[in-house]
PDB file of C-alpha atoms and ligand atoms in Angstrom:
ATOM      1  CA  MET A 122     -85.232  49.485  78.730  1.00 52.00           C
ATOM      2  CA  THR A 123     -86.831  50.171  75.413  1.00 49.00           C
ATOM      3  CA  ASN A 124     -89.272  53.289  74.991  1.00 45.00           C
ATOM      4  CA  ASN A 125     -91.380  54.352  71.936  1.00 48.00           C
ATOM      5  CA  LYS A 126     -91.351  58.402  71.591  1.00 49.00           C
ATOM      6  CA  SER A 127     -93.746  58.852  74.624  1.00 71.00           C
ATOM      7  CA  GLY A 128     -92.117  56.747  76.377  1.00 91.00           C
ATOM      8  CA  ARG A 129     -94.654  53.668  76.696  1.00 96.00           C
ATOM      9  CA  ILE A 130     -93.645  50.236  75.970  1.00 98.00           C
ATOM     10  CA  THR A 131     -95.916  48.897  72.995  1.00 98.00           C
ATOM     11  CA  VAL A 132     -96.787  45.910  71.484  1.00 98.00           C
ATOM     12  CA  PRO A 133     -94.115  46.433  68.442  1.00 98.00           C
ATOM     13  CA  LYS A 134     -91.442  47.308  71.196  1.00 98.00           C
ATOM     14  CA  ILE A 135     -92.046  43.936  72.878  1.00 98.00           C
ATOM     15  CA  VAL A 136     -91.401  42.231  69.489  1.00 98.00           C
ATOM     16  CA  LYS A 137     -88.590  44.594  68.574  1.00 98.00           C
ATOM     17  CA  MET A 138     -86.778  43.791  72.312  1.00 98.00           C
ATOM     18  CA  LYS A 139     -86.322  39.961  71.280  1.00 98.00           C
ATOM     19  CA  VAL A 140     -84.413  41.531  67.983  1.00 98.00           C
ATOM     20  CA  ALA A 141     -82.179  43.770  69.937  1.00 98.00           C
ATOM     21  CA  GLY A 142     -81.533  40.776  72.525  1.00 98.00           C
ATOM     22  CA  GLU A 143     -83.079  43.118  75.474  1.00 98.00           C
ATOM     23  CA  PRO A 144     -84.541  40.966  78.277  1.00 98.00           C
ATOM     24  CA  ILE A 145     -88.430  41.771  78.771  1.00 99.00           C
ATOM     25  CA  SER A 146     -89.700  41.797  82.541  1.00 99.00           C
ATOM     26  CA  MET A 147     -93.180  41.050  83.751  1.00 99.00           C
ATOM     27  CA  LEU A 148     -94.811  40.914  86.781  1.00 99.00           C
ATOM     28  CA  THR A 149     -98.495  40.874  87.921  1.00 98.00           C
ATOM     29  CA  ALA A 150    -100.293  43.694  89.157  1.00 99.00           C
ATOM     30  CA  TYR A 151    -104.226  44.019  90.166  1.00 98.00           C
ATOM     31  CA  ASP A 152    -104.125  47.125  91.685  1.00 98.00           C
ATOM     32  CA  TYR A 153    -103.245  50.781  91.636  1.00 98.00           C
ATOM     33  CA  PRO A 154    -100.918  51.704  93.983  1.00 98.00           C
ATOM     34  CA  THR A 155     -99.051  48.210  93.059  1.00 98.00           C
ATOM     35  CA  ALA A 156     -99.247  49.026  89.821  1.00 98.00           C
ATOM     36  CA  LYS A 157     -97.549  52.391  90.144  1.00 98.00           C
ATOM     37  CA  LEU A 158     -94.684  51.134  92.086  1.00 98.00           C
ATOM     38  CA  LEU A 159     -93.983  48.457  89.168  1.00 98.00           C
ATOM     39  CA  ASP A 160     -94.477  50.706  86.422  1.00 98.00           C
ATOM     40  CA  ASP A 161     -91.827  53.422  88.322  1.00 98.00           C
ATOM     41  CA  ALA A 162     -89.332  50.218  88.756  1.00 98.00           C
ATOM     42  CA  GLY A 163     -89.213  49.695  85.040  1.00 98.00           C
ATOM     43  CA  VAL A 164     -90.978  46.606  84.807  1.00 98.00           C
ATOM     44  CA  ASP A 165     -91.797  46.632  81.253  1.00 98.00           C
ATOM     45  CA  ILE A 166     -95.302  44.434  81.190  1.00 99.00           C
ATOM     46  CA  LEU A 167     -97.615  44.517  83.576  1.00 99.00           C
ATOM     47  CA  LEU A 168     -99.994  41.371  83.934  1.00 99.00           C
ATOM     48  CA  VAL A 169    -102.980  41.317  84.909  1.00 99.00           C
ATOM     49  CA  GLY A 170    -103.354  37.455  85.861  1.00 98.00           C
ATOM     50  CA  ASP A 171    -106.323  35.327  86.863  1.00 98.00           C
ATOM     51  CA  SER A 172    -103.929  34.644  89.219  1.00 98.00           C
ATOM     52  CA  VAL A 173    -105.593  37.392  91.446  1.00 98.00           C
ATOM     53  CA  ALA A 174    -108.311  34.558  92.278  1.00 98.00           C
ATOM     54  CA  MET A 175    -105.797  33.021  94.385  1.00 96.00           C
ATOM     55  CA  VAL A 176    -103.377  35.740  95.689  1.00 96.00           C
ATOM     56  CA  VAL A 177    -106.179  38.089  96.182  1.00 97.00           C
ATOM     57  CA  GLN A 178    -109.455  36.528  96.421  1.00 97.00           C
ATOM     58  CA  GLY A 179    -108.051  33.517  98.474  1.00 95.00           C
ATOM     59  CA  ASN A 180    -109.382  30.715  96.013  1.00 96.00           C
ATOM     60  CA  ASP A 181    -107.435  27.461  95.694  1.00 94.00           C
ATOM     61  CA  THR A 182    -107.390  27.873  91.869  1.00 97.00           C
ATOM     62  CA  THR A 183    -107.757  30.348  89.149  1.00 98.00           C
ATOM     63  CA  LEU A 184    -111.198  28.936  87.891  1.00 98.00           C
ATOM     64  CA  PRO A 185    -113.722  31.725  90.149  1.00 98.00           C
ATOM     65  CA  VAL A 186    -112.469  35.007  88.712  1.00 98.00           C
ATOM     66  CA  THR A 187    -115.111  36.623  86.301  1.00 98.00           C
ATOM     67  CA  VAL A 188    -114.669  38.965  83.504  1.00 98.00           C
ATOM     68  CA  ASP A 189    -115.799  41.894  85.893  1.00 98.00           C
ATOM     69  CA  GLU A 190    -113.756  41.113  88.225  1.00 98.00           C
ATOM     70  CA  MET A 191    -110.953  41.466  85.957  1.00 99.00           C
ATOM     71  CA  ILE A 192    -112.375  44.358  84.335  1.00 99.00           C
ATOM     72  CA  TYR A 193    -112.214  46.170  87.870  1.00 98.00           C
ATOM     73  CA  HIS A 194    -108.639  45.147  88.763  1.00 99.00           C
ATOM     74  CA  ALA A 195    -107.452  45.822  84.949  1.00 99.00           C
ATOM     75  CA  THR A 196    -108.730  49.805  84.986  1.00 98.00           C
ATOM     76  CA  LEU A 197    -107.164  50.017  88.273  1.00 98.00           C
ATOM     77  CA  VAL A 198    -103.879  48.795  86.637  1.00 98.00           C
ATOM     78  CA  ALA A 199    -104.163  50.423  83.653  1.00 98.00           C
ATOM     79  CA  ARG A 200    -104.870  53.944  85.139  1.00 98.00           C
ATOM     80  CA  ALA A 201    -101.310  53.657  86.646  1.00 98.00           C
ATOM     81  CA  ALA A 202     -99.360  52.694  84.113  1.00 98.00           C
ATOM     82  CA  GLN A 203     -97.374  55.564  82.438  1.00 98.00           C
ATOM     83  CA  ARG A 204     -94.992  53.104  80.579  1.00 98.00           C
ATOM     84  CA  ALA A 205     -95.524  49.754  81.048  1.00 98.00           C
ATOM     85  CA  LEU A 206     -97.521  47.948  78.660  1.00 98.00           C
ATOM     86  CA  VAL A 207    -100.997  46.452  80.265  1.00 99.00           C
ATOM     87  CA  VAL A 208    -101.971  42.715  79.625  1.00 99.00           C
ATOM     88  CA  VAL A 209    -105.224  40.970  80.967  1.00 99.00           C
ATOM     89  CA  ASP A 210    -105.892  37.481  81.584  1.00 98.00           C
ATOM     90  CA  LEU A 211    -108.861  36.233  79.965  1.00 98.00           C
ATOM     91  CA  PRO A 212    -110.357  34.340  82.630  1.00 98.00           C
ATOM     92  CA  PHE A 213    -111.994  30.562  82.506  1.00 98.00           C
ATOM     93  CA  PRO A 214    -113.721  29.840  80.119  1.00 98.00           C
ATOM     94  CA  GLU A 215    -113.949  32.983  77.886  1.00 97.00           C
ATOM     95  CA  ASN A 216    -111.480  32.095  74.941  1.00 97.00           C
ATOM     96  CA  HIS A 217    -113.547  28.496  74.841  1.00 97.00           C
ATOM     97  CA  LEU A 218    -116.611  30.031  73.889  1.00 98.00           C
ATOM     98  CA  GLY A 219    -116.339  30.426  70.278  1.00 97.00           C
ATOM     99  CA  VAL A 220    -114.349  33.189  68.057  1.00 98.00           C
ATOM    100  CA  HIS A 221    -117.308  35.584  68.499  1.00 98.00           C
ATOM    101  CA  GLN A 222    -117.306  35.673  71.866  1.00 98.00           C
ATOM    102  CA  THR A 223    -114.082  35.785  72.533  1.00 98.00           C
ATOM    103  CA  VAL A 224    -113.634  39.012  70.807  1.00 98.00           C
ATOM    104  CA  ALA A 225    -116.758  40.210  72.438  1.00 98.00           C
ATOM    105  CA  THR A 226    -115.243  39.685  75.610  1.00 98.00           C
ATOM    106  CA  ALA A 227    -111.548  41.094  74.880  1.00 98.00           C
ATOM    107  CA  ALA A 228    -113.127  43.968  73.201  1.00 98.00           C
ATOM    108  CA  LYS A 229    -115.133  44.825  76.457  1.00 98.00           C
ATOM    109  CA  ILE A 230    -111.967  44.356  78.629  1.00 98.00           C
ATOM    110  CA  LEU A 231    -109.866  47.009  76.126  1.00 98.00           C
ATOM    111  CA  LYS A 232    -112.361  49.704  75.658  1.00 98.00           C
ATOM    112  CA  ARG A 233    -113.541  49.300  79.418  1.00 98.00           C
ATOM    113  CA  THR A 234    -109.779  49.389  80.959  1.00 98.00           C
ATOM    114  CA  GLY A 235    -107.393  50.953  78.782  1.00 98.00           C
ATOM    115  CA  ALA A 236    -105.138  48.161  78.453  1.00 98.00           C
ATOM    116  CA  GLN A 237    -103.645  47.235  75.513  1.00 98.00           C
ATOM    117  CA  ALA A 238    -103.770  43.281  74.971  1.00 99.00           C
ATOM    118  CA  VAL A 239    -105.428  40.165  76.456  1.00 99.00           C
ATOM    119  CA  LYS A 240    -103.496  36.814  77.207  1.00 98.00           C
ATOM    120  CA  LEU A 241    -105.261  33.436  77.090  1.00 98.00           C
ATOM    121  CA  GLU A 242    -104.326  30.177  77.736  1.00 98.00           C
ATOM    122  CA  GLY A 243    -103.624  27.539  74.510  1.00 97.00           C
ATOM    123  CA  GLY A 244    -101.638  27.031  71.821  1.00 96.00           C
ATOM    124  CA  ALA A 245    -102.706  24.837  68.689  1.00 97.00           C
ATOM    125  CA  ASP A 246    -105.899  24.079  70.137  1.00 97.00           C
ATOM    126  CA  GLN A 247    -106.546  28.227  70.268  1.00 98.00           C
ATOM    127  CA  ALA A 248    -105.533  29.274  67.025  1.00 98.00           C
ATOM    128  CA  ASP A 249    -108.748  30.303  65.611  1.00 98.00           C
ATOM    129  CA  VAL A 250    -109.242  32.288  68.880  1.00 98.00           C
ATOM    130  CA  ILE A 251    -106.245  33.781  68.296  1.00 98.00           C
ATOM    131  CA  ARG A 252    -106.449  34.832  64.560  1.00 98.00           C
ATOM    132  CA  GLY A 253    -109.681  36.087  65.226  1.00 98.00           C
ATOM    133  CA  LEU A 254    -108.886  37.997  68.262  1.00 98.00           C
ATOM    134  CA  VAL A 255    -106.038  39.718  66.015  1.00 98.00           C
ATOM    135  CA  SER A 256    -107.771  40.589  63.234  1.00 98.00           C
ATOM    136  CA  ALA A 257    -110.206  42.319  65.315  1.00 98.00           C
ATOM    137  CA  GLY A 258    -107.197  44.983  66.561  1.00 98.00           C
ATOM    138  CA  ILE A 259    -106.986  42.939  69.815  1.00 98.00           C
ATOM    139  CA  PRO A 260    -102.954  41.926  70.689  1.00 99.00           C
ATOM    140  CA  VAL A 261    -102.756  38.347  71.987  1.00 99.00           C
ATOM    141  CA  MET A 262    -100.165  36.956  74.251  1.00 99.00           C
ATOM    142  CA  ALA A 263    -100.401  33.238  74.477  1.00 98.00           C
ATOM    143  CA  HIS A 264     -99.565  31.102  77.286  1.00 98.00           C
ATOM    144  CA  VAL A 265     -98.244  27.355  76.705  1.00 97.00           C
ATOM    145  CA  GLY A 266     -97.537  24.568  78.816  1.00 97.00           C
ATOM    146  CA  LEU A 267     -98.676  24.256  82.396  1.00 97.00           C
ATOM    147  CA  ARG A 268    -101.984  25.900  81.979  1.00 96.00           C
ATOM    148  CA  PRO A 269    -103.471  26.447  85.152  1.00 97.00           C
ATOM    149  CA  GLN A 270    -106.751  27.133  83.698  1.00 97.00           C
ATOM    150  CA  THR A 271    -107.122  23.247  83.254  1.00 95.00           C
ATOM    151  CA  VAL A 272    -106.096  22.134  86.433  1.00 94.00           C
ATOM    152  CA  HIS A 273    -109.006  19.470  87.012  1.00 95.00           C
ATOM    153  CA  VAL A 274    -108.084  17.499  83.466  1.00 92.00           C
ATOM    154  CA  MET A 275    -104.110  17.703  84.663  1.00 91.00           C
ATOM    155  CA  GLY A 276    -105.261  16.589  88.472  1.00 91.00           C
ATOM    156  CA  GLY A 277    -103.214  19.025  89.719  1.00 90.00           C
ATOM    157  CA  TYR A 278    -100.298  21.503  88.800  1.00 90.00           C
ATOM    158  CA  ARG A 279     -98.225  19.443  86.585  1.00 88.00           C
ATOM    159  CA  HIS A 280     -94.929  20.248  84.705  1.00 89.00           C
ATOM    160  CA  GLN A 281     -95.150  19.678  80.822  1.00 86.00           C
ATOM    161  CA  ARG A 282     -92.440  18.057  79.259  1.00 88.00           C
ATOM    162  CA  ASN A 283     -93.627  16.946  75.579  1.00 94.00           C
ATOM    163  CA  ALA A 284     -90.869  18.665  73.348  1.00 96.00           C
ATOM    164  CA  GLN A 285     -93.300  18.069  69.954  1.00 97.00           C
ATOM    165  CA  GLU A 286     -96.887  19.499  71.400  1.00 97.00           C
ATOM    166  CA  LEU A 287     -94.774  22.254  73.008  1.00 98.00           C
ATOM    167  CA  LEU A 288     -93.083  23.542  70.027  1.00 98.00           C
ATOM    168  CA  GLY A 289     -96.304  22.403  67.943  1.00 98.00           C
ATOM    169  CA  ASP A 290     -98.448  25.332  70.364  1.00 98.00           C
ATOM    170  CA  ALA A 291     -96.025  27.772  70.607  1.00 98.00           C
ATOM    171  CA  GLN A 292     -95.346  27.382  66.377  1.00 98.00           C
ATOM    172  CA  ALA A 293     -99.463  27.407  66.016  1.00 98.00           C
ATOM    173  CA  ALA A 294     -99.643  30.655  68.587  1.00 98.00           C
ATOM    174  CA  GLU A 295     -97.381  32.086  66.511  1.00 98.00           C
ATOM    175  CA  ARG A 296     -98.906  31.248  63.281  1.00 98.00           C
ATOM    176  CA  ALA A 297    -101.644  32.622  64.423  1.00 98.00           C
ATOM    177  CA  GLY A 298    -100.960  36.230  65.280  1.00 98.00           C
ATOM    178  CA  ALA A 299     -99.876  36.277  68.994  1.00 98.00           C
ATOM    179  CA  PHE A 300     -97.060  38.901  69.375  1.00 98.00           C
ATOM    180  CA  SER A 301     -95.324  36.645  72.292  1.00 98.00           C
ATOM    181  CA  ILE A 302     -95.696  33.906  74.439  1.00 98.00           C
ATOM    182  CA  VAL A 303     -95.947  32.844  77.703  1.00 98.00           C
ATOM    183  CA  LEU A 304     -93.868  29.757  78.684  1.00 98.00           C
ATOM    184  CA  GLU A 305     -94.835  27.810  82.101  1.00 98.00           C
ATOM    185  CA  CYS A 306     -93.232  24.976  83.997  1.00 97.00           C
ATOM    186  CA  ILE A 307     -91.498  23.259  81.116  1.00 97.00           C
ATOM    187  CA  PRO A 308     -87.859  21.553  80.604  1.00 97.00           C
ATOM    188  CA  SER A 309     -85.491  24.795  79.910  1.00 98.00           C
ATOM    189  CA  ASP A 310     -84.178  22.738  77.125  1.00 97.00           C
ATOM    190  CA  ILE A 311     -87.307  22.669  75.709  1.00 98.00           C
ATOM    191  CA  ALA A 312     -88.056  26.607  76.406  1.00 98.00           C
ATOM    192  CA  LYS A 313     -84.696  27.258  74.413  1.00 98.00           C
ATOM    193  CA  THR A 314     -85.715  25.046  71.517  1.00 98.00           C
ATOM    194  CA  VAL A 315     -88.978  27.023  71.059  1.00 98.00           C
ATOM    195  CA  THR A 316     -87.662  30.171  72.078  1.00 98.00           C
ATOM    196  CA  ASN A 317     -85.137  29.802  69.498  1.00 98.00           C
ATOM    197  CA  SER A 318     -87.547  28.604  67.059  1.00 98.00           C
ATOM    198  CA  LEU A 319     -89.739  31.761  67.042  1.00 98.00           C
ATOM    199  CA  LYS A 320     -89.854  35.028  66.035  1.00 98.00           C
ATOM    200  CA  ILE A 321     -91.943  36.678  68.842  1.00 98.00           C
ATOM    201  CA  PRO A 322     -90.947  36.650  72.230  1.00 98.00           C
ATOM    202  CA  THR A 323     -91.339  33.790  74.687  1.00 99.00           C
ATOM    203  CA  ILE A 324     -91.699  34.819  78.604  1.00 98.00           C
ATOM    204  CA  GLY A 325     -90.703  32.276  80.821  1.00 98.00           C
ATOM    205  CA  ILE A 326     -91.902  31.314  84.669  1.00 98.00           C
ATOM    206  CA  GLY A 327     -90.221  28.054  85.744  1.00 98.00           C
ATOM    207  CA  ALA A 328     -88.768  27.543  82.412  1.00 98.00           C
ATOM    208  CA  GLY A 329     -85.436  28.318  82.741  1.00 98.00           C
ATOM    209  CA  PRO A 330     -82.926  31.194  81.799  1.00 98.00           C
ATOM    210  CA  ALA A 331     -83.026  31.054  77.665  1.00 98.00           C
ATOM    211  CA  CYS A 332     -86.561  32.692  77.607  1.00 98.00           C
ATOM    212  CA  ASP A 333     -86.701  36.148  76.110  1.00 98.00           C
ATOM    213  CA  GLY A 334     -88.605  37.710  78.967  1.00 98.00           C
ATOM    214  CA  GLN A 335     -89.122  36.130  82.355  1.00 99.00           C
ATOM    215  CA  VAL A 336     -92.366  36.414  84.746  1.00 98.00           C
ATOM    216  CA  LEU A 337     -93.217  35.819  88.322  1.00 98.00           C
ATOM    217  CA  VAL A 338     -96.337  36.958  90.519  1.00 98.00           C
ATOM    218  CA  LEU A 339     -95.765  39.635  92.631  1.00 98.00           C
ATOM    219  CA  HIS A 340     -96.949  38.541  95.505  1.00 98.00           C
ATOM    220  CA  ASP A 341     -94.575  35.093  95.328  1.00 97.00           C
ATOM    221  CA  LEU A 342     -91.348  37.824  94.501  1.00 98.00           C
ATOM    222  CA  ILE A 343     -92.151  40.045  97.657  1.00 98.00           C
ATOM    223  CA  GLY A 344     -92.897  37.124 100.008  1.00 97.00           C
ATOM    224  CA  LEU A 345     -96.445  37.994 100.320  1.00 96.00           C
ATOM    225  CA  THR A 346     -98.123  34.413  99.939  1.00 87.00           C
ATOM    226  CA  SER A 347     -99.660  32.844 102.780  1.00 76.00           C
ATOM    227  CA  GLY A 348     -97.124  29.434 102.342  1.00 79.00           C
ATOM    228  CA  TYR A 349     -95.738  27.377  99.599  1.00 86.00           C
ATOM    229  CA  VAL A 350     -93.268  29.174  97.477  1.00 91.00           C
ATOM    230  CA  PRO A 351     -92.687  27.692  94.266  1.00 93.00           C
ATOM    231  CA  SER A 352     -88.987  26.332  93.955  1.00 95.00           C
ATOM    232  CA  PHE A 353     -88.541  28.526  90.216  1.00 97.00           C
ATOM    233  CA  VAL A 354     -89.201  32.092  92.365  1.00 97.00           C
ATOM    234  CA  ARG A 355     -86.430  33.999  93.641  1.00 97.00           C
ATOM    235  CA  GLN A 356     -87.714  35.995  96.853  1.00 97.00           C
ATOM    236  CA  TYR A 357     -86.445  39.578  96.967  1.00 98.00           C
ATOM    237  CA  ALA A 358     -88.570  41.002  99.872  1.00 97.00           C
ATOM    238  CA  GLN A 359     -90.617  39.965 102.932  1.00 96.00           C
ATOM    239  CA  VAL A 360     -93.328  42.393 102.874  1.00 97.00           C
ATOM    240  CA  GLY A 361     -95.807  39.734 104.424  1.00 96.00           C
ATOM    241  CA  GLN A 362     -93.453  39.785 107.418  1.00 96.00           C
ATOM    242  CA  THR A 363     -93.168  43.220 107.245  1.00 98.00           C
ATOM    243  CA  ILE A 364     -96.657  43.981 107.374  1.00 98.00           C
ATOM    244  CA  ARG A 365     -97.741  41.216 110.185  1.00 97.00           C
ATOM    245  CA  GLU A 366     -94.597  42.832 111.998  1.00 98.00           C
ATOM    246  CA  ALA A 367     -96.200  46.614 111.412  1.00 98.00           C
ATOM    247  CA  ALA A 368     -99.759  45.438 112.036  1.00 98.00           C
ATOM    248  CA  ARG A 369     -98.707  43.624 115.499  1.00 98.00           C
ATOM    249  CA  ALA A 370     -96.793  46.487 116.755  1.00 98.00           C
ATOM    250  CA  TRP A 371     -99.721  49.321 116.433  1.00 98.00           C
ATOM    251  CA  THR A 372    -102.009  46.769 118.052  1.00 98.00           C
ATOM    252  CA  ARG A 373     -99.567  46.632 121.107  1.00 98.00           C
ATOM    253  CA  ASP A 374     -99.232  50.264 120.730  1.00 98.00           C
ATOM    254  CA  VAL A 375    -103.106  50.430 121.193  1.00 98.00           C
ATOM    255  CA  LYS A 376    -103.627  48.182 123.894  1.00 98.00           C
ATOM    256  CA  HIS A 377    -100.860  49.817 126.218  1.00 98.00           C
ATOM    257  CA  ARG A 378    -102.592  53.216 125.132  1.00 98.00           C
ATOM    258  CA  SER A 379     -98.980  54.580 123.950  1.00 98.00           C
ATOM    259  CA  PHE A 380    -100.711  55.298 120.258  1.00 98.00           C
ATOM    260  CA  PRO A 381    -101.620  58.236 119.440  1.00 98.00           C
ATOM    261  CA  SER A 382     -99.477  60.480 121.445  1.00 97.00           C
ATOM    262  CA  GLN A 383    -100.492  64.324 122.160  1.00 95.00           C
ATOM    263  CA  GLN A 384     -98.646  65.192 119.286  1.00 97.00           C
ATOM    264  CA  GLU A 385    -100.422  62.848 116.700  1.00 97.00           C
ATOM    265  CA  GLY A 386    -103.406  64.676 117.137  1.00 95.00           C
ATOM    266  CA  VAL A 387    -105.049  67.156 114.804  1.00 94.00           C
TER     267      VAL A 387
HETATM  268  O1  KIV B 218    -102.149  34.526  85.881  1.00 61.96           O
HETATM  269  C1  KIV B 218    -100.806  34.591  85.791  1.00 61.96           C
HETATM  270  O2  KIV B 218    -100.314  35.411  86.508  1.00 61.96           O
HETATM  271  C2  KIV B 218    -100.333  34.234  85.037  1.00 61.96           C
HETATM  272  C3  KIV B 218     -98.551  34.307  85.142  1.00 61.96           C
HETATM  273  C4  KIV B 218     -98.375  33.039  86.000  1.00 61.96           C
HETATM  274  C5  KIV B 218     -98.110  33.880  84.301  1.00 61.96           C
HETATM  275  O3  KIV B 218    -100.977  33.762  84.068  1.00 61.96           O
END
């Protein structure tokens, strides 16, 4: 694991990890106890993703989550993180409201939460916004390929396969000053070409093994989803099942008056 003197992962450290050939791990986090566990486990980047709208709030898309809700979740995560870099998604449609407005929103997120960087969906189309944020001192992680905030334009969640467009988007984001780029749901060979053409790290989700790092939505990884699990997810636990079984056993004990026992009092 790459640490600076204080043990903290920083934006420059993330870029250096690519040079050193050290894979970058990033997971989503939305609350204090989970963020603390992920930080303790050595995850390099905690992403307060707008996926919170789906996996925590129960919506069908990422669109409903607000800036204030992102600030709330990011505050909890940043409070827990001792080592990991904390990156916060700009929720729909914040980065499409002009450079000035986006800088104001991103600055508010960093000032209020203690997070260190923002992520935005977009590549070439967002170059001016990325440039404006970086010149204001706000590190930016770009996100190209499948962009969940454009779900209604795509008519669903569609894999992206236009190699020229993907390469152009990634290179434009790098030129504009992004420190890393998420590649979502693109063919592995295109992800490899994009990764090899950039100095900044790529972090893949459904983009194959050649990326400089990998990201997953934590709830998919630990089996805390309500059903559908994407094909690119590897599940390492079945936490949903564990919670259901614990709650069922406790309810049974309450109904049978076997909880609490005489010893389980004050
Ligand atoms: O919001 C999110 O969780 C994300 C990841 C899927 C990269 O953007």
